[in-house]
PDB file of C-alpha atoms in Angstrom:
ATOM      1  CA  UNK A   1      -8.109 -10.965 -12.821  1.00 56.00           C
ATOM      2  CA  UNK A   2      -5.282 -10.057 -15.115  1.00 65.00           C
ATOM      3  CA  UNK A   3      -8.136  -8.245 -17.406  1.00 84.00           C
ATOM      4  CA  UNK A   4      -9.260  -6.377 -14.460  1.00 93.00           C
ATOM      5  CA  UNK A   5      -5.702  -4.655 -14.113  1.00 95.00           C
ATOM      6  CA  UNK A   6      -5.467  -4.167 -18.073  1.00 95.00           C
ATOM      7  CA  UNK A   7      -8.839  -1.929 -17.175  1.00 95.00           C
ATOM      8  CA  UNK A   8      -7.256  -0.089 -14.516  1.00 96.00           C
ATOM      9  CA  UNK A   9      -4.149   0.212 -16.396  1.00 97.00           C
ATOM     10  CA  UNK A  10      -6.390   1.623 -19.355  1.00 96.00           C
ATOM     11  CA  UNK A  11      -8.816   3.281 -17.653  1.00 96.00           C
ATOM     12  CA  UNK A  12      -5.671   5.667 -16.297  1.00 97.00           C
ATOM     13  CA  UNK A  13      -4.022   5.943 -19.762  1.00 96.00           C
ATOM     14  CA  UNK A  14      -0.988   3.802 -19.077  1.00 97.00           C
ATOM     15  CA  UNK A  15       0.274   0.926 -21.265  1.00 97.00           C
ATOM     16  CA  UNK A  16      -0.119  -2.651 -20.008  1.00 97.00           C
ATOM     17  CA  UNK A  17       2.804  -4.272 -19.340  1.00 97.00           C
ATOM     18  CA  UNK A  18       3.750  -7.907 -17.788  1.00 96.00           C
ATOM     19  CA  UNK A  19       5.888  -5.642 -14.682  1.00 97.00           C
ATOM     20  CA  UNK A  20       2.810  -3.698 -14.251  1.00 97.00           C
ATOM     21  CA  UNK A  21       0.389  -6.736 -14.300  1.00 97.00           C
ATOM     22  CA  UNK A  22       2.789  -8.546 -11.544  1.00 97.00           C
ATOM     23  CA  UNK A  23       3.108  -5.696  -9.222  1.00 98.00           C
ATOM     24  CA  UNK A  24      -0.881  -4.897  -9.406  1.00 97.00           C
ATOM     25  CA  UNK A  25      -1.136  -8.974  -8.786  1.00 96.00           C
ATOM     26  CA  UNK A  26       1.306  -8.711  -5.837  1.00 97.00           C
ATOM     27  CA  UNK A  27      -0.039  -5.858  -4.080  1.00 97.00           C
ATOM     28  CA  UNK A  28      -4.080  -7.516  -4.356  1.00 96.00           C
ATOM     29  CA  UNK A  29      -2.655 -10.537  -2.713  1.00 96.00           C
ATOM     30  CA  UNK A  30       0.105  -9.306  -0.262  1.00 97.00           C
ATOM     31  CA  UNK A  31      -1.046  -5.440   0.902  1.00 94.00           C
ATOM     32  CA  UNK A  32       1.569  -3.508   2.908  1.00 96.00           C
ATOM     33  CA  UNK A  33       4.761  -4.610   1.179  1.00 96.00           C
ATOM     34  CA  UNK A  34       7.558  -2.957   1.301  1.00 96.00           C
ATOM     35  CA  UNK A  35       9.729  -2.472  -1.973  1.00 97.00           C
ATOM     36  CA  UNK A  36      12.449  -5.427  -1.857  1.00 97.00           C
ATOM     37  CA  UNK A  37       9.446  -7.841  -0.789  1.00 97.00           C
ATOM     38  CA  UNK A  38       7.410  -6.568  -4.234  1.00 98.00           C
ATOM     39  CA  UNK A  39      10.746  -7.094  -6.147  1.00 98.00           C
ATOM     40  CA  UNK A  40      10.718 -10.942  -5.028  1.00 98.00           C
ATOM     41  CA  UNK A  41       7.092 -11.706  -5.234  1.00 98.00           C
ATOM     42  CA  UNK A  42       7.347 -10.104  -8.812  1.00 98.00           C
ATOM     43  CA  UNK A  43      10.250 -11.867  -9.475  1.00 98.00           C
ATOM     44  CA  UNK A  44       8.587 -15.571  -9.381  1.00 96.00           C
ATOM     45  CA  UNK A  45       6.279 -14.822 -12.388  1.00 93.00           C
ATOM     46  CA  UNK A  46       9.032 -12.130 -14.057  1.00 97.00           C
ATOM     47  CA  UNK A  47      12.330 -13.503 -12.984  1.00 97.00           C
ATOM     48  CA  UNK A  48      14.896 -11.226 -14.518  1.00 96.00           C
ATOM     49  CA  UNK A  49      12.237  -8.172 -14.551  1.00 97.00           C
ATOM     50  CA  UNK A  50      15.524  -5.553 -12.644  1.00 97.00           C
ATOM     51  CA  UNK A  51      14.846  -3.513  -9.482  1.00 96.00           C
ATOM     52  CA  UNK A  52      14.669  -0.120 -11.303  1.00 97.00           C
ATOM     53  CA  UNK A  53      11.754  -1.824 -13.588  1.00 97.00           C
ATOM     54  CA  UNK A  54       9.737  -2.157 -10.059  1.00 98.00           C
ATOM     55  CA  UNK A  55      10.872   0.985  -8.233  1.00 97.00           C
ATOM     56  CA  UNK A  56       9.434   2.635 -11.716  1.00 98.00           C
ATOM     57  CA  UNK A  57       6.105   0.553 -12.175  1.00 98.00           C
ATOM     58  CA  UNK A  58       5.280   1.642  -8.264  1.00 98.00           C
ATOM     59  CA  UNK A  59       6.029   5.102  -9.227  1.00 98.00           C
ATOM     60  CA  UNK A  60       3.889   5.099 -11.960  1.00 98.00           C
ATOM     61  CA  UNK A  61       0.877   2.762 -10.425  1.00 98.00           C
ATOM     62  CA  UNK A  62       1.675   5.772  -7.282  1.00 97.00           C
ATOM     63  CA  UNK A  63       1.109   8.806  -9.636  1.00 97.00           C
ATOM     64  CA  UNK A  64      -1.687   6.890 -11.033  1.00 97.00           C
ATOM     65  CA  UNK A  65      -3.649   6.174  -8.075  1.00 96.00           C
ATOM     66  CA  UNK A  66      -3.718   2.287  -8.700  1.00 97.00           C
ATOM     67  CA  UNK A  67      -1.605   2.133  -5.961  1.00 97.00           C
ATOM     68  CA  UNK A  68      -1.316   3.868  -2.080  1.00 95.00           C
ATOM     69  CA  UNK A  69       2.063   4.257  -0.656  1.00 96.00           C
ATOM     70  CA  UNK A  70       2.275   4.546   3.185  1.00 94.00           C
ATOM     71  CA  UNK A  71       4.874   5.356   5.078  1.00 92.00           C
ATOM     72  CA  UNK A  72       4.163   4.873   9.057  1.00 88.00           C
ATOM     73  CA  UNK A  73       6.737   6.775  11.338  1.00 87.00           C
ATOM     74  CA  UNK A  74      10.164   5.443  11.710  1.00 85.00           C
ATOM     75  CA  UNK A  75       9.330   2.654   8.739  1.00 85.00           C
ATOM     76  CA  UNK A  76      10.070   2.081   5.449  1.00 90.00           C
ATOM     77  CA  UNK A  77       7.595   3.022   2.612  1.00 93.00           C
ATOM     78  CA  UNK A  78       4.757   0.069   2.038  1.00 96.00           C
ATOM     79  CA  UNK A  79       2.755  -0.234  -1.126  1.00 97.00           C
ATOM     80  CA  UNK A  80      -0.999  -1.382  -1.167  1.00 96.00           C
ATOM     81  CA  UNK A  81      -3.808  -1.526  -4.024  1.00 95.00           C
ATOM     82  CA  UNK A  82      -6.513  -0.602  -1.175  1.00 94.00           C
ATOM     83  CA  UNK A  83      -7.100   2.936  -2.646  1.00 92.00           C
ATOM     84  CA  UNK A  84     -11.145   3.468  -3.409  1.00 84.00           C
ATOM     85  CA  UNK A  85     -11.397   4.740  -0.029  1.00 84.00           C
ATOM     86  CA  UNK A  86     -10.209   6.785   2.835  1.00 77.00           C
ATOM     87  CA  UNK A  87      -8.910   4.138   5.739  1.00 85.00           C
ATOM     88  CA  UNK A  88      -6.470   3.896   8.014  1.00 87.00           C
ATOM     89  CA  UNK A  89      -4.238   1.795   9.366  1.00 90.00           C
ATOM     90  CA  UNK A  90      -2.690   0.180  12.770  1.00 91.00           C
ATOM     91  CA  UNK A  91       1.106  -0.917  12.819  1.00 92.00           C
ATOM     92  CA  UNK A  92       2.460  -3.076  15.346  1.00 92.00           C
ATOM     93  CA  UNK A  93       5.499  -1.827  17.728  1.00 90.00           C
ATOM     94  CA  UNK A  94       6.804  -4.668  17.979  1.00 90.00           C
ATOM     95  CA  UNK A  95       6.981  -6.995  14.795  1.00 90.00           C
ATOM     96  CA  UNK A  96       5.702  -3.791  12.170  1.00 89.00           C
ATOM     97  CA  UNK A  97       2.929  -5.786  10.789  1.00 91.00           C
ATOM     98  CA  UNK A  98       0.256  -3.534   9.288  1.00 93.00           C
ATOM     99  CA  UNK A  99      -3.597  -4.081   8.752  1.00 93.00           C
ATOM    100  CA  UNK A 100      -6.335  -1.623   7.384  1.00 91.00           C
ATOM    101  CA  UNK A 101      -8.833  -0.148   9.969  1.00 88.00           C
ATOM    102  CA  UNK A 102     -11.520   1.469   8.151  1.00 84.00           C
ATOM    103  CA  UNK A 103     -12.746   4.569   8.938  1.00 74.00           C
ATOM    104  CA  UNK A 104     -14.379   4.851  12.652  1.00 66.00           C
ATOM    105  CA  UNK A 105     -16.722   7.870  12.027  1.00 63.00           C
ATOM    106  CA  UNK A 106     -18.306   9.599   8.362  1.00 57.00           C
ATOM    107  CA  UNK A 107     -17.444   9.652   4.831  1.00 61.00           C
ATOM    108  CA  UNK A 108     -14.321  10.677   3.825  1.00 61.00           C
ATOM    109  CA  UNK A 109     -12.034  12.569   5.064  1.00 59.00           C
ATOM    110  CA  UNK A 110     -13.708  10.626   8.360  1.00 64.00           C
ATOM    111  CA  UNK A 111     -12.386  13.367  10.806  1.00 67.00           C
ATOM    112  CA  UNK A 112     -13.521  17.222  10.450  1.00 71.00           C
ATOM    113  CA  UNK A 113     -10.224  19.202  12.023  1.00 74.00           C
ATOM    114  CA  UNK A 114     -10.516  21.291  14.573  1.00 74.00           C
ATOM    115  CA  UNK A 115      -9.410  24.358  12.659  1.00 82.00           C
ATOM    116  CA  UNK A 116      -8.587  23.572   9.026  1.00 79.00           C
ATOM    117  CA  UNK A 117      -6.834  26.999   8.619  1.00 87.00           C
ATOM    118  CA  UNK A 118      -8.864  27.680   5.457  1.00 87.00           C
ATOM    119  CA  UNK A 119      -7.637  24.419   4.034  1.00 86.00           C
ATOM    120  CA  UNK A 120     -10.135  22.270   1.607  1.00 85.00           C
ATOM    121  CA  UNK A 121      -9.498  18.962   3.612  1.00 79.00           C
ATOM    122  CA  UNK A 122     -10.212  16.071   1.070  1.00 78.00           C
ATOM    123  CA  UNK A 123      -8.164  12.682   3.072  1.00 76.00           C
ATOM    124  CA  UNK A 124      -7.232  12.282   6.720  1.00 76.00           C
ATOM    125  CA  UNK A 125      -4.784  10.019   7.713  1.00 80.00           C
ATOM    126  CA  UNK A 126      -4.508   8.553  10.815  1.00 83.00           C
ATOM    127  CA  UNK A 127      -2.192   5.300  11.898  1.00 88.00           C
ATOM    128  CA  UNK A 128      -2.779   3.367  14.840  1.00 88.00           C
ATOM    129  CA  UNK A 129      -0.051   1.903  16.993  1.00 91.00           C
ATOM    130  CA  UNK A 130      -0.023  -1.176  19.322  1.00 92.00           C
ATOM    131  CA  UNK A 131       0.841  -4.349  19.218  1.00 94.00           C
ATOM    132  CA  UNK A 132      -0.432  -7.447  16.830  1.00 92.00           C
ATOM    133  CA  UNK A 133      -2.326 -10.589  18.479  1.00 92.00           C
ATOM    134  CA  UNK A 134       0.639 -12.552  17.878  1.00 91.00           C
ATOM    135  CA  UNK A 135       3.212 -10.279  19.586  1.00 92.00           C
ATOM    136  CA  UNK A 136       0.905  -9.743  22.755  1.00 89.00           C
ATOM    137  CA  UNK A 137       1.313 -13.787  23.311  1.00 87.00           C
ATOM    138  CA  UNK A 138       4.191 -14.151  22.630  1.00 80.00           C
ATOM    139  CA  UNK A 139       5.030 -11.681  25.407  1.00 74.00           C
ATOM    140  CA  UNK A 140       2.418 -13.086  27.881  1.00 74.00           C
ATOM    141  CA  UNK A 141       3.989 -16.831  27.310  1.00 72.00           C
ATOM    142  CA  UNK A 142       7.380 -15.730  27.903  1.00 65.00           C
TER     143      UNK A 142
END
């Protein structure tokens, strides 16, 4: 896999580093991270790799497009490597855990606006709210 990320790291004209490898690694196996969580999940492969190192890899992966940062209201930023397509996601209200929803209707940007004010509309974003499987039990056992 690590030959995969040198390609995407390549194919986007930035250098391949170990930080870079680990974060891409991190994100393809935990999606929806926030930043300290990346920080410790790079940190068992790259243990002295510093918190500005990461904060600047996701910037860069970010600005690249190797990487999607989402934000959902009243949450801090999360980091995925789920960015060839146009989906959405669904956050729970209770616990904040976040899973991808793909798009419910078209190709990309999946919803035509009512009035796009002359805009050329190439994403839509749209987040879901609710609550997860295992926060609806736990409130029905309680």
């Amino acid at each position: 896999m690590a030959s995969d990320f040198e390609a995407q790291l390549r194919a986007v004209a930035l250098r391949v580093t170990r930080p870079r490898l680990a974060v891409l690694a991190a994100l393809r196996d935990h999606p929806h991270v926030d930043t300290d969580t990346v920080i410790r999940l790079v940190r068992t492969d790259l243990p002295l790799v510093s918190h500005q190192a990461v904060y600047d890899v996701l910037r860069a992966l970010t600005d690249a497009g190797l990487v999607r940062r989402i934000q959902p209201a009243g949450a801090t930023a999360r980091y995925e490597a789920r960015v060839a397509d146009n989906h959405h996601h669904i956050v729970c209200r209770s616990c904040g855990a976040i899973a991808d929803v793909d798009c419910a209707v078209g190709e990309a940007p999946c919803l035509t606006a009512s009035d796009d004010h002359g805009f050329v509309v190439d994403e839509a974003e749209v987040v879901y709210w609710g609550t997860c499987p295992d926060c609806a039990t736990n409130r029905t056992s309680q």
